Coordinates of C-alpha atoms in Angstrom, one line a residue:
M12 CA 68.4 111.1 24.7
N13 CA 69.1 110.3 21.0
C14 CA 72.6 111.8 21.5
V15 CA 73.3 109.5 24.5
R16 CA 72.0 106.5 22.6
F17 CA 74.2 107.4 19.6
V18 CA 77.3 107.6 21.7
V19 CA 76.6 104.3 23.4
L20 CA 76.0 102.6 20.1
L21 CA 79.2 104.1 18.6
A22 CA 81.2 103.0 21.6
V23 CA 79.9 99.4 21.3
A24 CA 80.6 99.4 17.6
L25 CA 84.1 100.6 18.1
S26 CA 84.7 98.2 20.9
T27 CA 83.6 95.3 18.7
V28 CA 85.8 96.4 15.7
I29 CA 88.9 96.8 18.0
T30 CA 88.3 93.4 19.7
T31 CA 87.8 91.6 16.4
R32 CA 91.0 93.1 15.0
A33 CA 92.9 92.2 18.1
Q34 CA 91.7 88.6 17.9
K35 CA 92.7 88.4 14.3
D36 CA 96.2 89.8 15.1
E37 CA 96.7 87.2 17.8
T38 CA 96.6 84.5 15.2
K39 CA 99.3 86.2 13.0
P40 CA 102.9 85.4 13.7
L41 CA 104.9 88.3 15.1
A42 CA 107.2 89.9 12.6
T43 CA 109.8 92.5 13.3
T44 CA 111.9 94.0 10.6
N45 CA 115.1 93.8 12.5
A46 CA 114.7 90.3 13.9
P47 CA 117.2 87.7 12.6
Q48 CA 115.6 84.9 10.7
A49 CA 116.4 81.3 11.3
S50 CA 117.9 79.5 8.4
T51 CA 116.3 76.4 7.0
T52 CA 119.8 75.1 6.0
P53 CA 121.2 72.5 8.4
V54 CA 124.2 73.8 10.4
A55 CA 127.4 72.0 9.8
N56 CA 129.1 71.1 13.1
P57 CA 126.3 72.6 15.3
V58 CA 128.0 72.0 18.7
S59 CA 131.5 73.3 17.9
S60 CA 130.1 76.1 15.7
F61 CA 128.0 77.3 18.6
V62 CA 130.9 77.2 21.1
K63 CA 133.1 79.1 18.7
Q64 CA 130.4 81.8 18.6
Q65 CA 130.4 81.8 22.4
V66 CA 134.1 82.3 22.4
T67 CA 133.7 85.5 20.4
R68 CA 130.8 86.8 22.4
Y69 CA 132.3 86.1 25.8
N70 CA 135.7 87.4 24.8
K71 CA 134.1 90.7 24.2
N72 CA 132.0 90.8 27.3
M73 CA 134.3 89.2 29.9
V74 CA 137.3 91.2 28.9
A75 CA 135.2 94.4 29.0
A76 CA 134.0 93.4 32.5
A77 CA 137.6 92.8 33.6
E78 CA 138.6 96.2 32.2
A79 CA 135.6 97.9 33.8
M80 CA 136.6 97.0 37.3
P81 CA 139.0 99.6 38.7
A82 CA 142.5 98.3 39.6
E83 CA 141.9 99.1 43.3
K84 CA 138.8 96.9 43.3
Y85 CA 140.6 93.8 42.1
S86 CA 141.0 92.8 45.8
F87 CA 137.3 93.1 46.3
K88 CA 135.4 90.1 47.8
P89 CA 131.6 90.1 48.3
T90 CA 132.0 88.1 51.5
P91 CA 135.2 87.0 53.3
E92 CA 134.7 83.4 52.1
M93 CA 134.5 84.3 48.4
N94 CA 137.4 84.9 46.0
T95 CA 138.7 88.3 45.0
F96 CA 137.9 89.7 41.6
A97 CA 141.5 89.2 40.7
H98 CA 141.2 85.5 41.6
L99 CA 138.1 85.3 39.4
T100 CA 139.9 86.8 36.5
M101 CA 142.9 84.5 36.9
H102 CA 140.5 81.5 37.3
I103 CA 138.7 82.3 34.0
A104 CA 141.9 82.6 32.1
E105 CA 143.2 79.3 33.5
G106 CA 139.9 77.5 32.8
N107 CA 139.9 78.8 29.2
N108 CA 143.4 77.5 28.7
A109 CA 142.8 74.2 30.3
L110 CA 139.6 73.3 28.5
C111 CA 140.6 74.6 25.1
T112 CA 143.9 72.6 25.4
Q113 CA 141.9 69.5 26.2
I114 CA 139.2 70.0 23.5
S115 CA 141.7 70.8 20.7
G116 CA 144.6 68.6 21.7
A117 CA 146.9 71.5 21.2
P118 CA 149.7 72.1 23.7
A119 CA 148.9 74.4 26.6
P120 CA 150.1 77.9 26.3
T121 CA 153.5 78.5 27.8
G122 CA 154.5 81.6 29.7
E123 CA 154.4 83.0 33.1
K124 CA 151.5 81.7 35.3
L125 CA 149.0 84.3 36.5
A126 CA 148.7 84.9 40.2
E127 CA 146.0 86.5 42.3
D128 CA 148.3 89.3 43.4
N129 CA 149.2 90.3 39.8
P130 CA 148.3 93.8 38.8
K131 CA 145.1 94.4 36.9
D132 CA 146.9 95.0 33.5
K133 CA 148.6 91.6 33.7
L134 CA 145.4 89.8 34.7
V135 CA 143.5 91.4 31.9
A136 CA 146.3 90.6 29.4
G137 CA 146.2 87.0 30.6
L138 CA 142.4 86.9 30.1
K139 CA 142.7 88.3 26.6
A140 CA 145.4 85.8 25.8
S141 CA 143.3 82.9 27.0
F142 CA 140.4 83.9 24.7
D143 CA 142.9 84.4 21.8
F144 CA 144.3 80.9 22.5
C145 CA 140.8 79.4 22.5
A146 CA 139.8 81.1 19.3
T147 CA 143.0 79.8 17.6
V148 CA 143.0 76.2 18.8
L149 CA 139.2 75.7 18.4
A150 CA 139.3 77.0 14.8
N151 CA 139.9 73.5 13.5
V152 CA 137.7 71.6 15.9
D153 CA 134.6 70.1 14.4
D154 CA 131.9 67.7 15.6
S155 CA 133.5 64.6 14.2
K156 CA 134.9 63.5 17.6
L157 CA 132.2 64.6 20.0
S158 CA 131.9 61.1 21.5
E159 CA 135.6 60.7 22.2
P160 CA 136.1 60.1 26.0
M161 CA 138.2 62.3 28.2
L162 CA 138.7 63.3 31.8
L163 CA 137.9 66.9 32.5
F164 CA 140.3 68.6 34.9
G165 CA 142.0 65.2 35.2
R166 CA 139.2 63.6 37.2
V167 CA 135.7 64.1 35.7
P168 CA 134.7 61.4 33.1
S169 CA 133.3 63.2 30.0
S170 CA 133.5 63.4 26.3
R171 CA 134.7 66.1 23.9
A172 CA 131.1 67.2 23.6
G173 CA 130.9 67.5 27.4
A174 CA 134.1 69.6 27.4
L175 CA 132.7 71.9 24.7
I176 CA 129.5 72.3 26.8
A177 CA 131.5 72.8 30.0
L178 CA 133.5 75.6 28.3
S179 CA 130.3 77.3 27.1
M180 CA 128.6 76.9 30.5
G181 CA 131.8 78.2 32.2
F182 CA 131.6 81.4 30.2
A183 CA 128.0 82.0 31.3
D184 CA 128.8 81.2 34.9
H185 CA 131.9 83.3 35.2
Y186 CA 130.4 86.3 33.3
A187 CA 127.5 86.2 35.8
A188 CA 130.0 86.3 38.7
Q189 CA 131.8 89.2 37.1
A190 CA 128.5 91.1 36.7
I191 CA 127.7 90.6 40.4
Y192 CA 131.1 91.8 41.5
L193 CA 130.8 94.9 39.2
R194 CA 127.2 95.7 40.4
L195 CA 128.2 95.4 44.0
N196 CA 130.7 98.2 43.2
G197 CA 128.2 100.4 41.5
I198 CA 129.4 99.5 37.9
L199 CA 127.0 98.3 35.2
P200 CA 128.3 95.1 33.5
P201 CA 129.0 95.4 29.8
T202 CA 125.8 93.7 28.7
A203 CA 123.7 96.0 30.9
Q204 CA 125.2 99.2 29.5
P205 CA 122.7 101.4 27.5
K206 CA 122.9 101.0 23.8
K207 CA 124.8 103.8 22.1

């Protein structure tokens, strides 16, 4: 009987200690050694700086997604009403060129227009070129003219800030579409690949 009582008392004591420690830990901020720390220094040009970071990130991921799709699957459509993967790739490149031209005021890139029936290598090259163009012409863009009015795609009243936001939103939207097309073909999108 004394042994049973001792075990019960020990279990209650351990439970109390563990619970107390857990409650104390809940009040501590979580800290990880590898987590990036937010700077307390104000960011110069926060809108344009963020979009420039997005250009770099999505250049890597969206080009990798276009490269991951096999050439014979560029004609793939999830449903008959939807665009092909080739059309999506062409659309991304054209959107990048149009918005980055408008945001920066730089002349549009010249060269042969992409077409949906172009081979994969030409569409991927056009996509890469569109990201290179955006990185180059946005390099000198800052937040000083965010309120400047403009028409997006020739018909949508906006501002330079709106165009920057539309560019960034377009990256997310189009990468999500690429990821769906890839997954429907049994291919993991670049951001879902296991870490090496």
